[in-house]
CSV table of C-alpha atoms and ligand atoms in Angstrom, one decimal:
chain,number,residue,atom,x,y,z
A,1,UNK,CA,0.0,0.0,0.0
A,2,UNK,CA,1.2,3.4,-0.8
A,3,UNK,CA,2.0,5.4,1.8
A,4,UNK,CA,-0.7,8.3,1.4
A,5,UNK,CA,-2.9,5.7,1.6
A,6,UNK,CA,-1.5,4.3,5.0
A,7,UNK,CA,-1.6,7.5,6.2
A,8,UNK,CA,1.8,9.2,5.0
A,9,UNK,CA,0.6,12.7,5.6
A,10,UNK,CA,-1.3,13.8,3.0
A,11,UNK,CA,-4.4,12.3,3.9
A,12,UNK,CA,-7.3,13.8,6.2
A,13,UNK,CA,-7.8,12.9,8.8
A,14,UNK,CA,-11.0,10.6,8.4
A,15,UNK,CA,-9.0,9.3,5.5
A,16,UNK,CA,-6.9,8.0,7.7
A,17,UNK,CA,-9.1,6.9,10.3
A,18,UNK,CA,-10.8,4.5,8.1
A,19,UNK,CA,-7.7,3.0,6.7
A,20,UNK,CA,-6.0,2.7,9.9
A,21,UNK,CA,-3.7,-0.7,10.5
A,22,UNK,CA,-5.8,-2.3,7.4
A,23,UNK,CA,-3.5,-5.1,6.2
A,24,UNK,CA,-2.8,-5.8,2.5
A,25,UNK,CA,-5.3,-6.7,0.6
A,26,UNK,CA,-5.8,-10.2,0.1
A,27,UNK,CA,-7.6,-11.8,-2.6
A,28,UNK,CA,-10.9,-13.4,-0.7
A,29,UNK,CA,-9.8,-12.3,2.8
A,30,UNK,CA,-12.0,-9.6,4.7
A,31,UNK,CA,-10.3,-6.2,4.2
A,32,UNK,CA,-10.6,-6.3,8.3
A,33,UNK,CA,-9.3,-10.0,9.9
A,34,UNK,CA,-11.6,-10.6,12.6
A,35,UNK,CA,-10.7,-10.9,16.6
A,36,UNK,CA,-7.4,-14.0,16.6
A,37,UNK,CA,-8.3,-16.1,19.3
A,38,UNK,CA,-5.1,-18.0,20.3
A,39,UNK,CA,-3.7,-18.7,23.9
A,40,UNK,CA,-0.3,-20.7,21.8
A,41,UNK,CA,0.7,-20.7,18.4
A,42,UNK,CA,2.2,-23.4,16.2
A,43,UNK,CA,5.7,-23.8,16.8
A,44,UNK,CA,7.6,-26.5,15.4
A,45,UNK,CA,11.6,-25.8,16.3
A,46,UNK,CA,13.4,-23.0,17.3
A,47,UNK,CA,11.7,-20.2,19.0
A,48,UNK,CA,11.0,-17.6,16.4
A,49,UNK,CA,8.7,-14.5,16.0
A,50,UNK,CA,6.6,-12.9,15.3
A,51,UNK,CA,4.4,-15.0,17.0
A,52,UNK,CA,4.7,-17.9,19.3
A,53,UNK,CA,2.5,-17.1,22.8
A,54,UNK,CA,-0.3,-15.2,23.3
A,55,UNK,CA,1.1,-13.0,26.5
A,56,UNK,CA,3.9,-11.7,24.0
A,57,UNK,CA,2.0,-11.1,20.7
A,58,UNK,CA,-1.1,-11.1,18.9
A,59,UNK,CA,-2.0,-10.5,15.0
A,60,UNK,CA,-4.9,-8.8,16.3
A,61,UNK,CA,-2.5,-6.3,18.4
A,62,UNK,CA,-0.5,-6.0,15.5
A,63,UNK,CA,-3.0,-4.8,13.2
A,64,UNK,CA,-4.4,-2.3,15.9
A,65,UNK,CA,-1.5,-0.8,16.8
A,66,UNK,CA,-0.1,-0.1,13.8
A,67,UNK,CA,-3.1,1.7,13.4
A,68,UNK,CA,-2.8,4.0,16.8
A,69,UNK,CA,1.0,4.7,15.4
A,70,UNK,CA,-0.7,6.2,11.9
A,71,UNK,CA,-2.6,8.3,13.8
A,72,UNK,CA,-0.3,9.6,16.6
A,73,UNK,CA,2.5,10.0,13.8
A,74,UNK,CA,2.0,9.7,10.7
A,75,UNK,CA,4.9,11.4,9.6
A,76,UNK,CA,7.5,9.3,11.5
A,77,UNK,CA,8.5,5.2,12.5
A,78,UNK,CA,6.8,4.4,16.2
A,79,UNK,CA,6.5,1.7,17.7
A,80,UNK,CA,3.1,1.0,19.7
A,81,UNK,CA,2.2,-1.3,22.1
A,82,UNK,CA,-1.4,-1.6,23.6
A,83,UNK,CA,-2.6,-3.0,27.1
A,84,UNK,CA,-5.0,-3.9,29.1
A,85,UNK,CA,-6.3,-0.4,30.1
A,86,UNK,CA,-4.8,3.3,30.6
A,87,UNK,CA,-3.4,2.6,33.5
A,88,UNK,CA,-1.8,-0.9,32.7
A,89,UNK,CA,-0.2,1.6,29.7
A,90,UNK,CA,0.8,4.2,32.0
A,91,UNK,CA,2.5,2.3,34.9
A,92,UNK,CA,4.2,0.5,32.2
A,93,UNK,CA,5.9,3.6,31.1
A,94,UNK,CA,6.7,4.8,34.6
A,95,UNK,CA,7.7,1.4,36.2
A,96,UNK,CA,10.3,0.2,33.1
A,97,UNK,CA,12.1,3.6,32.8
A,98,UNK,CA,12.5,4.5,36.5
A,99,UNK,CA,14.8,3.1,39.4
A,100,UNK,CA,15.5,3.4,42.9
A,101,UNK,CA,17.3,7.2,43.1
A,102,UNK,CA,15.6,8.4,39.8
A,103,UNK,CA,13.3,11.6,39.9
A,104,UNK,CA,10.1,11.8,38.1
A,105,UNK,CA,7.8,14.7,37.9
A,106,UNK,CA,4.2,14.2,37.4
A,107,UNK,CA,1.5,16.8,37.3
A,108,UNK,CA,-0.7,17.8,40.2
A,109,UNK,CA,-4.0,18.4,38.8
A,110,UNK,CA,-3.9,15.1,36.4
A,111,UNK,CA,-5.8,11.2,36.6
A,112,UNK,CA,-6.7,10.7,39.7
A,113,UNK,CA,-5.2,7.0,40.4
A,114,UNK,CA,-1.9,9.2,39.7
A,115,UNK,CA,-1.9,9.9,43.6
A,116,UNK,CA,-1.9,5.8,43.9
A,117,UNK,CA,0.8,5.8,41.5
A,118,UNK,CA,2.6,8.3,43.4
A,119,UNK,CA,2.7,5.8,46.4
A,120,UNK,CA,3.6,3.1,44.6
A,121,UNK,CA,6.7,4.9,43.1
A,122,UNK,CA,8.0,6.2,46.5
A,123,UNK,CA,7.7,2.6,47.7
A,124,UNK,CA,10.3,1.2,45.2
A,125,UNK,CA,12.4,4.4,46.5
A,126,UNK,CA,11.9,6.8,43.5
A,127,UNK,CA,11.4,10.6,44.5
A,128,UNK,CA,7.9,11.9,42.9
A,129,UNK,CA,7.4,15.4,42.4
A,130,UNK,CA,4.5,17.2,41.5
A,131,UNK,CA,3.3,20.5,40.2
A,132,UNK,CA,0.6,21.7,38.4
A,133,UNK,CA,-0.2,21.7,34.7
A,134,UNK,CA,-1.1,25.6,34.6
A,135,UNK,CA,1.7,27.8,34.0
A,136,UNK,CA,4.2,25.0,32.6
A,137,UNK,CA,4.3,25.1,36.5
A,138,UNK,CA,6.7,21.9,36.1
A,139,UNK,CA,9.2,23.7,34.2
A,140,UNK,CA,11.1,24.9,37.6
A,141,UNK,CA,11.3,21.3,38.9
A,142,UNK,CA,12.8,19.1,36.2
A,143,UNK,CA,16.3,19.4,37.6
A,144,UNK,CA,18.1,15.9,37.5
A,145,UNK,CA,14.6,14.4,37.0
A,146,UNK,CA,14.5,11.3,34.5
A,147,UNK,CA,11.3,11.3,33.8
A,148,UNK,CA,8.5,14.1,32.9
A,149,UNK,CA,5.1,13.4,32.9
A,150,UNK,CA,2.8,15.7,31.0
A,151,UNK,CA,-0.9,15.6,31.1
A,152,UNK,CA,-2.5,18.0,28.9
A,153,UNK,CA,-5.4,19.1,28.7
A,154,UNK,CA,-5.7,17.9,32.6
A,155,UNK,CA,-8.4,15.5,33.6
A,156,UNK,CA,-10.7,17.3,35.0
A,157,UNK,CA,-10.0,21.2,35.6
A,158,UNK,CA,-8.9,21.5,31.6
A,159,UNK,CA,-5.8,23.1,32.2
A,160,UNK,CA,-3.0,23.2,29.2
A,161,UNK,CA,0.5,23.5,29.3
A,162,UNK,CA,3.0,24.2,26.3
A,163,UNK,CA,4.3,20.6,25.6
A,164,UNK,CA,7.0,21.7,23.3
A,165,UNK,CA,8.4,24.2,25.8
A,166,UNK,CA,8.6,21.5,28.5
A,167,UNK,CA,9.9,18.6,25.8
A,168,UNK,CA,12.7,21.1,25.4
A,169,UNK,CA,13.4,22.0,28.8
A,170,UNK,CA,13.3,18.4,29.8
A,171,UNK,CA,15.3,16.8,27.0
A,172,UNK,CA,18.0,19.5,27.6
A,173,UNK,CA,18.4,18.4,31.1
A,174,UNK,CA,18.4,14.8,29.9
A,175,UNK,CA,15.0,13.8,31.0
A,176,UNK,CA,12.0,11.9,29.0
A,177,UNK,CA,9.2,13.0,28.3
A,178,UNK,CA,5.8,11.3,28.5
A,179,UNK,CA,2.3,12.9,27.3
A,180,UNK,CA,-1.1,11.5,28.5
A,181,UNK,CA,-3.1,12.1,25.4
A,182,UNK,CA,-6.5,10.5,26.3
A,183,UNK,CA,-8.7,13.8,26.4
A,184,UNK,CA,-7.2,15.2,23.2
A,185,UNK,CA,-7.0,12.0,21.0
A,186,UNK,CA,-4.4,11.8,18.5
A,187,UNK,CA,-6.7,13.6,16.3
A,188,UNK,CA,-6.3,16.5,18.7
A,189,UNK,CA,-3.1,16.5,19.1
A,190,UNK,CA,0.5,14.6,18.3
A,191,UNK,CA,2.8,14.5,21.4
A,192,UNK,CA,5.1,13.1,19.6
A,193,UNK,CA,5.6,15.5,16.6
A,194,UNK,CA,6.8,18.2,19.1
A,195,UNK,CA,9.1,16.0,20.7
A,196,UNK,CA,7.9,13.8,23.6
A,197,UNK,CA,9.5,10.3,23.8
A,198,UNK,CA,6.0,8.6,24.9
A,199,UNK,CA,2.5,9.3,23.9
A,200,UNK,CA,0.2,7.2,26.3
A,201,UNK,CA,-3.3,7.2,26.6
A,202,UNK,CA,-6.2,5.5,27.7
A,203,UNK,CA,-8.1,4.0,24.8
A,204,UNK,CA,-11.3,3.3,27.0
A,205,UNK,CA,-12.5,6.7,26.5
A,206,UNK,CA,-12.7,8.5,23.0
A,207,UNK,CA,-10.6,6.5,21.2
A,208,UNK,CA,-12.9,3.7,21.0
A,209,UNK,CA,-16.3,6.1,22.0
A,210,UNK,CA,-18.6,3.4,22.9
A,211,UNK,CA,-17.9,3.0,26.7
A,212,UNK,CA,-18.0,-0.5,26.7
A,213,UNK,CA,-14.1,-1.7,26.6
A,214,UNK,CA,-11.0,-0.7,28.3
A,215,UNK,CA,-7.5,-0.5,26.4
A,216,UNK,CA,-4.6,1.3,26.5
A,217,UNK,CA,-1.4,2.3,24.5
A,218,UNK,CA,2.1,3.5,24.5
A,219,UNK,CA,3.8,5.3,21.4
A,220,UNK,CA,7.3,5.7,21.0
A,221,UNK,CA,9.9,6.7,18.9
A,222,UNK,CA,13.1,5.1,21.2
A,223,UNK,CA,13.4,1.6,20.6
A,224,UNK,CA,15.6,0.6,23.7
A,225,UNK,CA,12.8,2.6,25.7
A,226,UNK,CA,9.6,0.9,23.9
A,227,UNK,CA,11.8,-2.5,24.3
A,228,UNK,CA,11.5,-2.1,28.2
A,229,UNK,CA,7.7,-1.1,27.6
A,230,UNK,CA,7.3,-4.4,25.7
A,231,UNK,CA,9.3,-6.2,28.5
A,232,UNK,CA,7.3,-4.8,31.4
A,233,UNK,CA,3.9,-5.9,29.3
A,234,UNK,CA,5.1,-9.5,29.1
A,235,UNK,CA,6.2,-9.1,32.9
A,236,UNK,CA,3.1,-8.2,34.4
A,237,UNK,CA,0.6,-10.0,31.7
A,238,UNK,CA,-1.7,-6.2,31.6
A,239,UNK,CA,-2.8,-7.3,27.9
A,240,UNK,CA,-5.6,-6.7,25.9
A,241,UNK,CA,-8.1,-9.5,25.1
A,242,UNK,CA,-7.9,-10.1,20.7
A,243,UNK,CA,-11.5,-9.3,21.0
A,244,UNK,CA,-11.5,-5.8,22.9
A,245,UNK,CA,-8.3,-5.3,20.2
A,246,UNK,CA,-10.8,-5.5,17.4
A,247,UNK,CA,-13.5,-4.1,18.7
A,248,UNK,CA,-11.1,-1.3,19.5
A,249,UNK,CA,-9.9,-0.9,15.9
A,250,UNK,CA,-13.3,-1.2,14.6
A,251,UNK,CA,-14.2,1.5,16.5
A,252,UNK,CA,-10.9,4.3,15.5
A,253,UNK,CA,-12.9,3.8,12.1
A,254,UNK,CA,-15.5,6.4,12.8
A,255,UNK,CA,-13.1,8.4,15.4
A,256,UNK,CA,-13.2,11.1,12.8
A,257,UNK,CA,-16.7,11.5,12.7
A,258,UNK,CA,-17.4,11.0,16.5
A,259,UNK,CA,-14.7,13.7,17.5
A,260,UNK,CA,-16.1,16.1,14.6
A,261,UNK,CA,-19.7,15.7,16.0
A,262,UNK,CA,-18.6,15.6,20.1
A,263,UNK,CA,-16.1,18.2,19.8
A,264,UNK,CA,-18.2,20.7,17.7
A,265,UNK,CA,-21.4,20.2,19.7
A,266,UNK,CA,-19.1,20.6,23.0
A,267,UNK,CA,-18.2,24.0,21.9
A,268,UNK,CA,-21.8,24.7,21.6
A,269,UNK,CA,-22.8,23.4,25.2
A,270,UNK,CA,-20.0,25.5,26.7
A,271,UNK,CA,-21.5,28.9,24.7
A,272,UNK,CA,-24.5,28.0,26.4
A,273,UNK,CA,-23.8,27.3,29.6
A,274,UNK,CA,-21.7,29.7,30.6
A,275,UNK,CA,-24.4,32.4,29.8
A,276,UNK,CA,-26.7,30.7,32.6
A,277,UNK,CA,-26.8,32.6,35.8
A,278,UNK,CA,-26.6,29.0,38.0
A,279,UNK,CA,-22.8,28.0,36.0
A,280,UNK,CA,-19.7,29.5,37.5
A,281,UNK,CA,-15.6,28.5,36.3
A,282,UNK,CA,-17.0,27.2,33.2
A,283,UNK,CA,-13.8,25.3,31.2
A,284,UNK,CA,-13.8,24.6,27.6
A,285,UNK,CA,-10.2,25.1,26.0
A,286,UNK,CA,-11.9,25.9,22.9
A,287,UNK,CA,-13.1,28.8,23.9
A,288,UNK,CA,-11.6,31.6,23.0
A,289,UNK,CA,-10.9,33.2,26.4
A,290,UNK,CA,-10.5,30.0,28.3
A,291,UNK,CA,-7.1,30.5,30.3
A,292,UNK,CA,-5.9,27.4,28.4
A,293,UNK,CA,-7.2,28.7,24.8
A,294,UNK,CA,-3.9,30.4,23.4
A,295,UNK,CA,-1.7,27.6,23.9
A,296,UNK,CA,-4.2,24.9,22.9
A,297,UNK,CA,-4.9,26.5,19.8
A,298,UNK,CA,-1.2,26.3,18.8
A,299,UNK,CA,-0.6,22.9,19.4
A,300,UNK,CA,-3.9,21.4,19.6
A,301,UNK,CA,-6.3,20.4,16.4
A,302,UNK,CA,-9.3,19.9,18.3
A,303,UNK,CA,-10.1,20.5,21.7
A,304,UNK,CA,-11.7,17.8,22.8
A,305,UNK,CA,-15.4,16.5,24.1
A,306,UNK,CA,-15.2,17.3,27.8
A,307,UNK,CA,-16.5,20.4,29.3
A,308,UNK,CA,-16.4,21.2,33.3
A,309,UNK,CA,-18.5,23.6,35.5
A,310,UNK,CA,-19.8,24.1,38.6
A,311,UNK,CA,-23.3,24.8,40.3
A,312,UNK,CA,-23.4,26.7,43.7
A,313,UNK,CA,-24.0,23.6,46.0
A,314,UNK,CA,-23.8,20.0,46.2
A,315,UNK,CA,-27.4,19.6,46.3
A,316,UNK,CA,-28.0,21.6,43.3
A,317,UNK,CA,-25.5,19.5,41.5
A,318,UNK,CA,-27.3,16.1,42.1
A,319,UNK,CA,-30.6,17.7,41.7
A,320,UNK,CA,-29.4,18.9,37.8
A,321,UNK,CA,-28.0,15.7,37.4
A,322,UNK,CA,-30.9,13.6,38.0
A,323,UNK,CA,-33.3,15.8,36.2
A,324,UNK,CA,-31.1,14.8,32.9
A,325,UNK,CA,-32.9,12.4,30.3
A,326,UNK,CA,-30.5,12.4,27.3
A,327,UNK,CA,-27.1,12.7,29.6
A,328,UNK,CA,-26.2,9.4,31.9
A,329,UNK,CA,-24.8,10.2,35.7
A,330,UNK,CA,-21.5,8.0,35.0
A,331,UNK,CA,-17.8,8.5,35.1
A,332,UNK,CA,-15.5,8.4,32.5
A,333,UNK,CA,-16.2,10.5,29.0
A,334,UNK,CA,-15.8,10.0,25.0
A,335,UNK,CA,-18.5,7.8,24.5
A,336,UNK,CA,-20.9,8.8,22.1
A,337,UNK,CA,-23.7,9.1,24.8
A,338,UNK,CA,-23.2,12.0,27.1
A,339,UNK,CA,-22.0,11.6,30.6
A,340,UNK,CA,-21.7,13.8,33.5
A,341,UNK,CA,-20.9,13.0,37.2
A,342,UNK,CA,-20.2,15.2,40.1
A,343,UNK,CA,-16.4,15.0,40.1
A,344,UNK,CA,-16.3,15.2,44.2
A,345,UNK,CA,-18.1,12.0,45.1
A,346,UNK,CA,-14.7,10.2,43.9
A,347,UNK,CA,-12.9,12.4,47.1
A,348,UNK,CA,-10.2,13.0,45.0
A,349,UNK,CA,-9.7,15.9,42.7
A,350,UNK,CA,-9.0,19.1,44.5
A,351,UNK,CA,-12.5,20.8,43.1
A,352,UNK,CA,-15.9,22.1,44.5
A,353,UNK,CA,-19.0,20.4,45.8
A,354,UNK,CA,-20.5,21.4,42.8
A,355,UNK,CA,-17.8,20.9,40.1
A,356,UNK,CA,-19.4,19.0,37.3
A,357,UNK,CA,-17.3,17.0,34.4
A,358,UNK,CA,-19.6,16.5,31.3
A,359,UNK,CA,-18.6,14.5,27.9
A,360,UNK,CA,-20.3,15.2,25.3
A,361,UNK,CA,-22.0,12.8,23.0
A,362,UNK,CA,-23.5,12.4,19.7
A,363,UNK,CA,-26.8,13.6,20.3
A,364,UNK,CA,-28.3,16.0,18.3
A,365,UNK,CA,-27.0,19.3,19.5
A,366,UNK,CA,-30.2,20.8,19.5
A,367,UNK,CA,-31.9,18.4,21.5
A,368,UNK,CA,-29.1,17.9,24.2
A,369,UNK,CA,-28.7,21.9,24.6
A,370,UNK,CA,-32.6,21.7,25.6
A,371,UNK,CA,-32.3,18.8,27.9
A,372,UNK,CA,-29.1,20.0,29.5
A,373,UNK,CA,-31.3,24.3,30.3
A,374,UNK,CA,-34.5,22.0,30.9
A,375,UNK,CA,-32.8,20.1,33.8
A,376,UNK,CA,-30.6,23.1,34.7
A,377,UNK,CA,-34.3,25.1,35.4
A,378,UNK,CA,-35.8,22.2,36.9
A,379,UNK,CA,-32.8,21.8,39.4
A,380,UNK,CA,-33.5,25.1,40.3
A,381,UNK,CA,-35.4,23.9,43.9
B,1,PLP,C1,-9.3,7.2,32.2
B,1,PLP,C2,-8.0,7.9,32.2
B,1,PLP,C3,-6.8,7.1,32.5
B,1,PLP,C4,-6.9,5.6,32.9
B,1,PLP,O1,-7.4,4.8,31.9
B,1,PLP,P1,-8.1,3.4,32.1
B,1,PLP,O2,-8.4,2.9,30.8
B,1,PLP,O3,-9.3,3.7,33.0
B,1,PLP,O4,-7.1,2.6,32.9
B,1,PLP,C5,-5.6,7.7,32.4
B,1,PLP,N1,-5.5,9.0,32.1
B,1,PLP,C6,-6.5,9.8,31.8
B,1,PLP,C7,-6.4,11.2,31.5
B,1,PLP,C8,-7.8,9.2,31.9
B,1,PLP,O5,-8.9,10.0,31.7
């Protein structure tokens, strides 16, 4: 296949989505191979790749992450690997390229199961520290770190930082540089194109849109680095099942249309809300005078399908979330059906009572804008 047609850059984006990872073409085959179902493979002899036991590898792995690599760089050789979930990705990252006496700096304001992470790394004897994503706030503490970890936009207060700035700062101090990618999808932006060493993200959320599988992935351009990735996968067995793998890479098929629809109609809730008198510290980094707008719109191609607020009280909050029909109270956010929780009832972000993450769906604008001021009225007590 030729490479514009795998994706060599002068595609579009939905070009490329469709086409992502496809094989060759062969000659009564499905253009897609279905889900491959294999604990062992037949191995007469020596050991030999590329596929021998179903821990290490998987055709239907192979097929989906080449596809992830088109789309988080289509203009350079990565290697991806996917996992289990998000997290199986990201503690892969962080556990195979730090030791006891490293540094790493993560960000303050990012995934909550960071602050378990955090733990976990000071147990093995590696000094975390932390500041927030606002400000490139962790510029002034990547001395003698090894490791940076970027998470942009931040999950949940929406808060951007200037990735190439830090990549820069970092790599000139010797460090690595890791970008959580999961809000913005690698059709909102490409860590690795401005330099990080490691695009990770969660594929459970908008990546795959449908809320009804986990996975997760690791990008990289270093292949010593993505060889301890690999390694730590085989270690700790976090792997994907072949049918989540497929369902996953059936589902990057439409990620163009699903982040056109969500991202567009996102920018529209956020106009309207922010207007009504009930919505304070409404975040949308597409709009224009959102604090993280400027440097989003230079290094970001879409701004994603979240939008955050908050309503004066607790109360208020659960009364506007119950009084939704077309938005489900649930955690997590890409699917193609609108969410929204009250962040606080998880104890862990640092926000208020009333902070409320949406995601926004694939509804019909129209009606979701009317459900969302109906229930916002209602909740009124
Ligand atoms: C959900 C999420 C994760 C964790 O992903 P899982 O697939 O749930 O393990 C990591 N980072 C961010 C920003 C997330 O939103």
């Amino acid at each position: 296949m030729s490479d514009a047609a795998r994706g060599g850059g002068h595609t579009g984006d939905g070009t490329r989505a469709v086409r992502a990872g496809l094989p060759e073409p062969v000659k009564h085959e499905p253009t897609m191979p279905g889900p491959v179902f294999a604990a062992h493979f037949h191995l007469p002899g020596d050991v030999t790749g590329p596929y021998s036991y179903g821990r290490d590898d998987n055709p239907t792995w192979t097929l989906l992450e080449r596809a992830i690599g088109e789309l988080e760089a289509p203009r350079q050789d990565v290697e991806t690997l996917v996992f289990a979930s998000g997290m199986a990705a990201i503690s892969a990252v962080l556990f195979s390229q730090l030791r006891a006496g490293d540094a790493v700096v993560l960000p303050s304001d990012g995934y909550q199961v960071l602050s378990l992470v955090r733990a976990q790394l000071e147990a093995y004897g590696i000094e975390v520290r932390t500041a927030p994503t606002r400000g490139d706030a962790q510029l002034k503490i990547l001395d003698d770190a090894r490791l940076l970890w970027i998470e942009s936009p931040s999950n949940p207060g929406l808060d951007v930082c200037d990735i190439r700035r830090l990549v820069e700062a970092a790599h000139a101090r010797g460090a690595l540089v890791a970008v959580d990618n999961t809000l913005a999808t690698p059709l909102g932006q490409r860590p690795l194109e401005v330099g990080a060493d490691f695009s990770v993200a969660s594929g459970t959320k908008q990546l795959t849109g449908h809320g009804d599988i986990l996975l997760g992935y690791v990008a990289g351009r270093d292949a010593t680095a993505m060889a301890a990735v690999r390694r730590w996968r085989k270690i700790t067995g976090a792997i994907s099942g072949p049918m989540e793998a497929w369902l996953a890479h059936r589902s990057i098929a439409t990620l163009q249309l699903r982040v056109e629809r969500q991202n567009t109609t996102a920018l529209r809730v956020a106009e309207v809300l922010r207007q009504h008198p009930a919505v304070s510290g409404l975040r949308y980094p597409g709009l224009p005078d959102d604090p993280s707008h400027k440097i989003a719109s230079q290094q970001m191609f879409r701004y994603g399908c979240v939008v955050s607020f908050t309503l004066p009280t607790r109360a208020r909050a659960e009364r506007f979330l119950a009084a939704l029909h077309l938005v489900e109270d649930a955690t997590s956010f890409g699917g193609v059906r609108s969410t929204a929780e009250r962040r606080r009832r998880w104890g862990g972000d640092a926000v208020p009572e009333g902070f409320i993450r949406m995601s926004v769906g694939a509804e019909d604008p129209k009606d979701l804008v009317a459900d969302l001021l109906r229930a916002l009225d209602e909740s009124a007590g």
